[in-house]
Amino acid sequence: MINSTLRCFTQKGPHVSRHFLRFAARFSVASLAAVLSMAAMACSSAATGAAEAPNALTTASPVVVGTVQADSAAPARGNSPVAQAPADPALPLTFSGQEALRHVKHLAETIGSRESGGAKEREAARYIEGQFALNGYQARQQPFQFEMYEARSSSLQANASGAASIANSPLHFSQGGKVTGPVVRAGMGRPEDFPAGGLKGAVALVERGTLTFTDKVTNAAAAGAAGVVVYNNVAGRFDGNLGRSGSTIPAVSIAKEDGDRLAGLLATGGLEVTLDVDAGKQQLQSQNVVAQAGDGCRVVIGGHYDSVPAGPGANDNASGTGVVVELARVMKPVAAAKQLCFVAFGSEELGLWGSRRYVEGLAPAEKTAMVAMINLDMVGVGETWRLFGSDSLSGPALASAQAAGAVVDGFSGEGRAGGGGSDHASFIQAGLPAVFIHRQNDPNYHTPEDKAQFTRPELLETAGKIAVELVSLLVSG
Ligand SMILES: [Zn+2]
């Protein structure tokens, strides 16, 4: 929602507060026009009692790309902060897409792929911490641990003449281990499907369906099985998940055809198999990088800096990280900076671990004080801007995009599908309002081709401008 003082400016004529002038001064011409027309609609709707003016605006007036008067031509500078004496301390410095791109290049080219929990991720954390400190922030690393399950390999060999090894997949979170034993059919894996005398080290062959994989494997283990093979109930193979509780014995899935073949071999006499699952949980260490100028986080601006091991992660997500670091630079002179926290999240690719740990570490008072989290993930490539997040922030977010001159393909609120796959989700799940700024359709997503050469500085600029406008709407001072 628009700032209340502003709302009734139009009705009360020249009653223009110093606060409003200061407020207005922070806006570019485009955003001021957007805000004034929103105000006009808000005030008129206030008169008529209809509260959702911002939304009305978003549909009424489409927005255009490329009106951003940013210094995208600014030459890249070493690693010293851009020396630009702000004309007015109330105004943010000009966001530079080239500066954000410089960070993208350092992360994706100089450092390269930044696998979660790995040495390159640590190197990137040091770089980001250094950049925040260079721009005058108290910067620190927030280390955290998380448990990662990894299935490295598995094999299933029937010890019958002529029987080749059987294609299989470990059930996700299956216990690792190598067992050899007779195969015993056990129906769907219900308790009553196991022989009364138990299985004493045998490998249970059960069919998919009716029960969860967890229940089937737990029942088999309780009956004394050393391992479990679950065969599909429709043609082909499948991947099954046991959930984080995992299992105490190795368990794999196979195709229906192979299940039927094993059952056939069993019918003609005893059958023994060797099941070998190389998998297990490991504790990984990672870190968030947190920068703040004051002692509170009214608005958290963040993005993850790790990447998948498959590629250098320029767009996913050195682009968002570069924008976060550049936002920290441009917002530093503004008094409001004392209410902002900038966070580069580690280990997002393995399950949003950095943002989950960050949110878990917030005290109740910190949660109460937080009015928004702004998440930037994949903002340097792609076709259209998409905004996702908390319904309560849809108005300010769309208005900010308008002010930044971005054509936005709508706002997907909490009820709508999609948009859950990034760090804002950790905040929303904890009841904290968040917005996800994103560009759709990157052809190089999670591939070796996700390179800095494809990252467009003008898009980084627009993402930065959307965030600057949004902060200006959410934080006064
Ligand atoms: Zn990402």
Coordinates of N, CA and C in Angstrom, one line a residue, residues 322-467:
G322 N 25.0 -10.6 -7.8 CA 25.6 -9.4 -8.3 C 24.7 -8.2 -8.0
V323 N 23.4 -8.4 -8.2 CA 22.4 -7.3 -8.0 C 22.3 -7.0 -6.5
V324 N 22.3 -8.0 -5.7 CA 22.3 -7.7 -4.2 C 23.5 -6.9 -3.7
V325 N 24.7 -7.3 -4.2 CA 25.9 -6.6 -3.8 C 25.9 -5.1 -4.3
E326 N 25.4 -5.0 -5.6 CA 25.4 -3.6 -6.1 C 24.3 -2.8 -5.4
L327 N 23.2 -3.4 -5.0 CA 22.1 -2.7 -4.2 C 22.7 -2.2 -2.9
A328 N 23.5 -3.1 -2.3 CA 24.1 -2.7 -1.0 C 25.0 -1.4 -1.2
R329 N 25.7 -1.4 -2.4 CA 26.5 -0.2 -2.6 C 25.6 1.0 -2.8
V330 N 24.6 0.9 -3.6 CA 23.8 2.2 -4.0 C 22.9 2.6 -2.8
M331 N 22.6 1.7 -1.9 CA 21.7 2.1 -0.8 C 22.5 2.6 0.4
K332 N 23.8 2.4 0.4 CA 24.5 2.7 1.6 C 24.3 4.1 2.1
P333 N 24.3 5.1 1.2 CA 24.3 6.5 1.6 C 22.9 6.9 2.2
V334 N 21.9 6.1 1.9 CA 20.5 6.4 2.3 C 20.3 6.1 3.7
A335 N 19.6 6.9 4.4 CA 19.4 6.7 5.9 C 18.7 5.3 6.0
A336 N 17.8 5.0 5.1 CA 17.0 3.8 5.2 C 17.9 2.6 5.2
A337 N 19.2 2.7 4.8 CA 20.1 1.6 4.8 C 20.2 0.9 6.1
K338 N 20.0 1.7 7.2 CA 20.1 1.2 8.5 C 19.0 0.2 8.8
Q339 N 18.0 0.2 8.0 CA 16.9 -0.8 8.2 C 16.9 -2.0 7.2
L340 N 18.0 -2.0 6.5 CA 18.1 -3.1 5.4 C 19.2 -4.1 5.8
C341 N 18.9 -5.3 5.4 CA 19.9 -6.4 5.5 C 20.1 -7.0 4.2
F342 N 21.3 -7.2 3.8 CA 21.6 -7.9 2.5 C 22.2 -9.2 2.8
V343 N 21.6 -10.3 2.2 CA 22.0 -11.6 2.5 C 22.3 -12.4 1.2
A344 N 23.5 -13.0 1.1 CA 23.8 -13.9 0.1 C 23.6 -15.3 0.7
F345 N 22.7 -16.1 0.2 CA 22.4 -17.4 0.8 C 23.2 -18.5 0.2
G346 N 23.7 -19.4 1.1 CA 24.5 -20.6 0.6 C 23.5 -21.7 0.4
S347 N 24.0 -22.7 -0.4 CA 23.3 -24.0 -0.5 C 21.8 -24.0 -0.8
E348 N 21.4 -23.1 -1.7 CA 20.0 -23.0 -2.1 C 19.7 -24.2 -3.0
E349 N 20.7 -24.6 -3.8 CA 20.4 -25.6 -4.9 C 20.1 -27.0 -4.3
L350 N 20.5 -27.2 -3.0 CA 20.3 -28.5 -2.4 C 19.1 -28.5 -1.5
G351 N 18.3 -27.4 -1.5 CA 17.1 -27.4 -0.7 C 16.9 -26.2 0.1
L352 N 17.3 -25.0 -0.4 CA 17.0 -23.7 0.2 C 17.6 -23.7 1.6
W353 N 18.8 -24.4 1.8 CA 19.3 -24.5 3.2 C 19.7 -23.2 3.8
G354 N 20.4 -22.4 3.0 CA 20.8 -21.1 3.6 C 19.7 -20.2 4.1
S355 N 18.6 -20.1 3.3 CA 17.5 -19.2 3.7 C 16.8 -19.9 4.9
R356 N 16.7 -21.2 4.8 CA 16.0 -21.9 6.0 C 16.7 -21.7 7.3
R357 N 18.1 -21.8 7.2 CA 18.9 -21.6 8.4 C 18.8 -20.1 8.9
Y358 N 18.8 -19.2 7.9 CA 18.7 -17.8 8.2 C 17.4 -17.5 9.0
V359 N 16.3 -18.0 8.4 CA 15.0 -17.8 9.0 C 14.9 -18.4 10.4
E360 N 15.4 -19.7 10.5 CA 15.4 -20.4 11.8 C 16.2 -19.6 12.8
G361 N 17.2 -18.8 12.4 CA 18.0 -18.0 13.3 C 17.4 -16.7 13.8
L362 N 16.3 -16.3 13.2 CA 15.7 -15.0 13.5 C 15.0 -15.1 14.9
A363 N 15.2 -14.1 15.7 CA 14.4 -14.0 17.0 C 13.0 -13.6 16.7
P364 N 12.1 -13.9 17.6 CA 10.7 -13.4 17.3 C 10.6 -11.9 17.0
A365 N 11.3 -11.1 17.8 CA 11.2 -9.7 17.6 C 11.8 -9.3 16.2
E366 N 12.7 -10.1 15.7 CA 13.3 -9.8 14.4 C 12.2 -10.1 13.3
K367 N 11.5 -11.2 13.5 CA 10.4 -11.5 12.6 C 9.3 -10.5 12.6
T368 N 9.0 -10.0 13.8 CA 7.9 -9.0 13.9 C 8.3 -7.7 13.2
A369 N 9.6 -7.4 13.3 CA 10.1 -6.1 12.7 C 10.2 -6.2 11.2
M370 N 10.3 -7.4 10.6 CA 10.5 -7.5 9.2 C 9.2 -7.3 8.4
V371 N 9.3 -6.3 7.4 CA 8.1 -6.0 6.6 C 8.2 -6.7 5.3
A372 N 9.4 -7.1 4.9 CA 9.5 -7.8 3.6 C 10.9 -8.4 3.4
M373 N 10.9 -9.5 2.6 CA 12.1 -10.1 2.0 C 12.0 -10.0 0.5
I374 N 13.1 -9.5 -0.1 CA 13.1 -9.3 -1.6 C 14.1 -10.3 -2.1
N375 N 13.6 -11.3 -2.8 CA 14.5 -12.4 -3.3 C 14.8 -12.2 -4.8
L376 N 16.1 -12.1 -5.2 CA 16.5 -12.0 -6.6 C 17.2 -13.3 -7.0
D377 N 16.6 -14.0 -7.9 CA 17.1 -15.2 -8.4 C 16.9 -15.4 -9.9
M378 N 17.9 -15.4 -10.7 CA 17.9 -15.6 -12.2 C 17.2 -14.3 -12.8
V379 N 18.0 -13.2 -12.8 CA 17.5 -11.9 -13.3 C 18.3 -11.4 -14.4
G380 N 19.2 -12.2 -15.0 CA 20.1 -11.6 -16.1 C 19.9 -12.1 -17.5
V381 N 18.9 -13.1 -17.6 CA 18.7 -13.7 -18.9 C 17.2 -13.9 -19.0
G382 N 16.7 -14.5 -20.1 CA 15.3 -14.9 -20.1 C 14.4 -13.8 -20.8
E383 N 13.1 -14.2 -20.9 CA 12.2 -13.4 -21.7 C 11.3 -12.4 -21.0
T384 N 10.8 -12.8 -19.9 CA 9.8 -11.9 -19.2 C 10.1 -11.8 -17.7
W385 N 9.7 -10.7 -17.1 CA 9.8 -10.5 -15.7 C 8.6 -11.2 -15.0
R386 N 8.9 -11.9 -14.0 CA 7.8 -12.5 -13.2 C 8.0 -12.1 -11.7
L387 N 6.9 -11.8 -11.1 CA 6.9 -11.5 -9.7 C 6.1 -12.6 -9.0
F388 N 6.6 -13.1 -7.9 CA 5.9 -14.1 -7.1 C 5.9 -13.6 -5.6
G389 N 5.0 -14.2 -4.8 CA 5.2 -13.9 -3.4 C 4.0 -13.7 -2.7
S390 N 4.1 -12.9 -1.6 CA 3.0 -12.7 -0.6 C 2.0 -11.7 -1.3
D391 N 0.7 -12.1 -1.1 CA -0.3 -11.2 -1.7 C -0.2 -9.8 -1.2
S392 N 0.2 -9.7 0.1 CA 0.2 -8.4 0.7 C 1.2 -7.4 0.1
L393 N 2.1 -8.0 -0.7 CA 3.2 -7.2 -1.3 C 2.9 -7.0 -2.8
S394 N 1.9 -7.6 -3.3 CA 1.7 -7.6 -4.8 C 1.6 -6.1 -5.3
G395 N 0.8 -5.3 -4.6 CA 0.7 -3.9 -5.0 C 2.0 -3.1 -5.1
P396 N 2.7 -3.0 -4.0 CA 4.0 -2.3 -4.0 C 5.0 -3.0 -5.0
A397 N 4.9 -4.3 -5.1 CA 5.9 -4.9 -6.1 C 5.6 -4.6 -7.5
L398 N 4.3 -4.6 -7.9 CA 3.9 -4.3 -9.3 C 4.2 -2.8 -9.5
A399 N 3.9 -1.9 -8.5 CA 4.1 -0.5 -8.7 C 5.6 -0.2 -8.9
S400 N 6.4 -1.0 -8.1 CA 7.9 -0.8 -8.2 C 8.4 -1.2 -9.6
A401 N 7.8 -2.3 -10.1 CA 8.2 -2.8 -11.4 C 7.8 -1.7 -12.5
Q402 N 6.6 -1.2 -12.3 CA 6.2 -0.1 -13.2 C 7.2 1.0 -13.1
A403 N 7.5 1.4 -11.9 CA 8.4 2.6 -11.8 C 9.8 2.3 -12.4
A404 N 10.1 1.0 -12.4 CA 11.5 0.7 -12.9 C 11.4 0.4 -14.4
G405 N 10.2 0.6 -15.0 CA 10.0 0.4 -16.4 C 10.1 -1.0 -16.9
A406 N 9.7 -2.0 -16.0 CA 9.7 -3.4 -16.4 C 8.4 -3.9 -16.8
V407 N 8.3 -4.6 -18.0 CA 7.1 -5.3 -18.4 C 7.0 -6.6 -17.5
V408 N 6.0 -6.6 -16.7 CA 5.9 -7.8 -15.8 C 4.7 -8.7 -16.2
D409 N 5.0 -9.9 -16.3 CA 4.0 -10.9 -16.7 C 3.2 -11.3 -15.5
G410 N 2.7 -10.3 -14.7 CA 1.7 -10.7 -13.6 C 2.5 -11.0 -12.3
F411 N 1.6 -11.1 -11.3 CA 2.1 -11.4 -9.9 C 1.5 -12.7 -9.5
S412 N 2.3 -13.7 -9.2 CA 1.7 -14.9 -8.7 C 1.8 -14.9 -7.2
G413 N 0.6 -14.8 -6.6 CA 0.5 -14.8 -5.1 C 0.6 -16.1 -4.4
E414 N 0.4 -16.2 -3.1 CA 0.7 -17.4 -2.3 C -0.1 -18.5 -2.8
G415 N -1.4 -18.2 -3.3 CA -2.3 -19.4 -3.6 C -1.9 -20.0 -5.0
R416 N -1.1 -19.2 -5.8 CA -0.9 -19.7 -7.2 C 0.3 -20.6 -7.2
A417 N 0.3 -21.6 -8.1 CA 1.4 -22.6 -8.2 C 2.6 -21.9 -8.7
G418 N 3.8 -22.5 -8.6 CA 5.0 -22.0 -9.1 C 5.6 -21.0 -8.2
G419 N 6.9 -20.7 -8.4 CA 7.5 -19.6 -7.7 C 7.9 -20.0 -6.3
G420 N 7.8 -21.3 -6.0 CA 8.2 -21.7 -4.6 C 9.6 -22.1 -4.6
G421 N 10.2 -22.2 -5.8 CA 11.5 -22.9 -5.8 C 12.7 -22.0 -5.5
S422 N 12.6 -21.1 -4.6 CA 13.7 -20.3 -4.3 C 13.6 -19.7 -2.9
D423 N 14.6 -18.9 -2.5 CA 14.8 -18.6 -1.0 C 13.6 -17.8 -0.4
H424 N 12.8 -17.1 -1.2 CA 11.7 -16.4 -0.6 C 10.7 -17.4 0.1
A425 N 10.7 -18.6 -0.4 CA 9.8 -19.6 0.1 C 10.1 -19.9 1.6
S426 N 11.3 -19.8 2.0 CA 11.7 -20.1 3.4 C 11.1 -19.0 4.3
F427 N 11.0 -17.8 3.8 CA 10.4 -16.7 4.6 C 8.9 -16.8 4.6
I428 N 8.3 -17.1 3.4 CA 6.8 -17.2 3.4 C 6.3 -18.3 4.2
Q429 N 7.1 -19.5 4.2 CA 6.7 -20.6 5.0 C 6.7 -20.3 6.5
A430 N 7.6 -19.3 6.9 CA 7.7 -18.9 8.3 C 6.7 -17.7 8.6
G431 N 5.8 -17.4 7.6 CA 4.9 -16.3 7.8 C 5.4 -14.9 7.6
L432 N 6.6 -14.8 6.9 CA 7.2 -13.5 6.7 C 6.9 -13.1 5.2
P433 N 6.5 -11.9 5.0 CA 6.1 -11.5 3.6 C 7.4 -11.4 2.7
A434 N 7.2 -11.9 1.5 CA 8.4 -11.9 0.6 C 7.9 -11.8 -0.8
V435 N 8.9 -11.2 -1.6 CA 8.6 -11.1 -3.1 C 9.8 -11.7 -3.8
F436 N 9.5 -12.4 -4.9 CA 10.5 -13.1 -5.7 C 10.6 -12.4 -7.0
I437 N 11.7 -11.8 -7.4 CA 11.9 -11.1 -8.6 C 12.7 -12.0 -9.5
H438 N 12.2 -12.3 -10.7 CA 12.7 -13.4 -11.5 C 12.4 -13.2 -13.0
R439 N 13.3 -13.7 -13.8 CA 13.0 -13.7 -15.3 C 12.9 -15.1 -15.7
Q440 N 11.9 -15.3 -16.6 CA 11.5 -16.7 -17.0 C 12.3 -17.1 -18.2
N441 N 12.4 -18.5 -18.3 CA 12.9 -19.1 -19.5 C 14.4 -18.8 -19.8
D442 N 15.2 -19.4 -19.1 CA 16.7 -19.4 -19.4 C 17.0 -20.7 -20.1
P443 N 17.4 -20.7 -21.4 CA 17.7 -21.9 -22.1 C 18.9 -22.6 -21.5
N444 N 19.7 -21.9 -20.7 CA 21.0 -22.5 -20.2 C 20.8 -23.0 -18.8
Y445 N 19.6 -23.0 -18.3 CA 19.4 -23.2 -16.8 C 20.0 -24.6 -16.4
H446 N 20.9 -24.5 -15.4 CA 21.5 -25.6 -14.8 C 22.3 -26.4 -15.8
T447 N 23.0 -25.7 -16.7 CA 23.8 -26.4 -17.7 C 25.2 -25.7 -17.7
P448 N 26.2 -26.4 -18.4 CA 27.5 -25.7 -18.5 C 27.5 -24.4 -19.3
E449 N 26.4 -24.2 -20.0 CA 26.2 -23.0 -20.8 C 25.7 -21.8 -20.0
D450 N 25.5 -22.0 -18.7 CA 24.9 -20.8 -17.9 C 26.1 -19.9 -17.6
K451 N 26.6 -19.2 -18.7 CA 27.8 -18.4 -18.6 C 27.5 -16.9 -18.5
A452 N 28.6 -16.1 -18.0 CA 28.4 -14.7 -17.8 C 28.2 -14.0 -19.1
Q453 N 28.7 -14.5 -20.2 CA 28.6 -13.9 -21.5 C 27.1 -13.7 -21.9
F454 N 26.2 -14.5 -21.3 CA 24.8 -14.3 -21.7 C 24.1 -13.4 -20.7
T455 N 24.7 -13.0 -19.7 CA 24.1 -12.1 -18.7 C 24.0 -10.7 -19.2
R456 N 22.8 -10.1 -19.2 CA 22.6 -8.8 -19.8 C 22.6 -7.7 -18.7
P457 N 23.6 -6.8 -18.7 CA 23.6 -5.7 -17.6 C 22.4 -4.9 -17.6
E458 N 21.7 -4.7 -18.7 CA 20.5 -3.8 -18.6 C 19.4 -4.5 -17.8
L459 N 19.4 -5.9 -17.8 CA 18.4 -6.6 -17.1 C 18.8 -6.6 -15.6
L460 N 20.0 -6.7 -15.3 CA 20.5 -6.6 -13.9 C 20.1 -5.2 -13.3
E461 N 20.2 -4.2 -14.2 CA 19.8 -2.8 -13.8 C 18.3 -2.7 -13.5
T462 N 17.5 -3.3 -14.4 CA 16.1 -3.3 -14.1 C 15.7 -4.0 -12.8
A463 N 16.4 -5.1 -12.6 CA 16.1 -5.9 -11.3 C 16.5 -5.0 -10.1
G464 N 17.7 -4.3 -10.3 CA 18.1 -3.5 -9.2 C 17.2 -2.3 -9.0
K465 N 16.7 -1.8 -10.0 CA 15.7 -0.6 -9.9 C 14.4 -1.0 -9.3
I466 N 13.9 -2.2 -9.7 CA 12.7 -2.7 -9.1 C 12.9 -2.8 -7.5
A467 N 14.0 -3.3 -7.1 CA 14.3 -3.5 -5.7 C 14.4 -2.1 -5.0

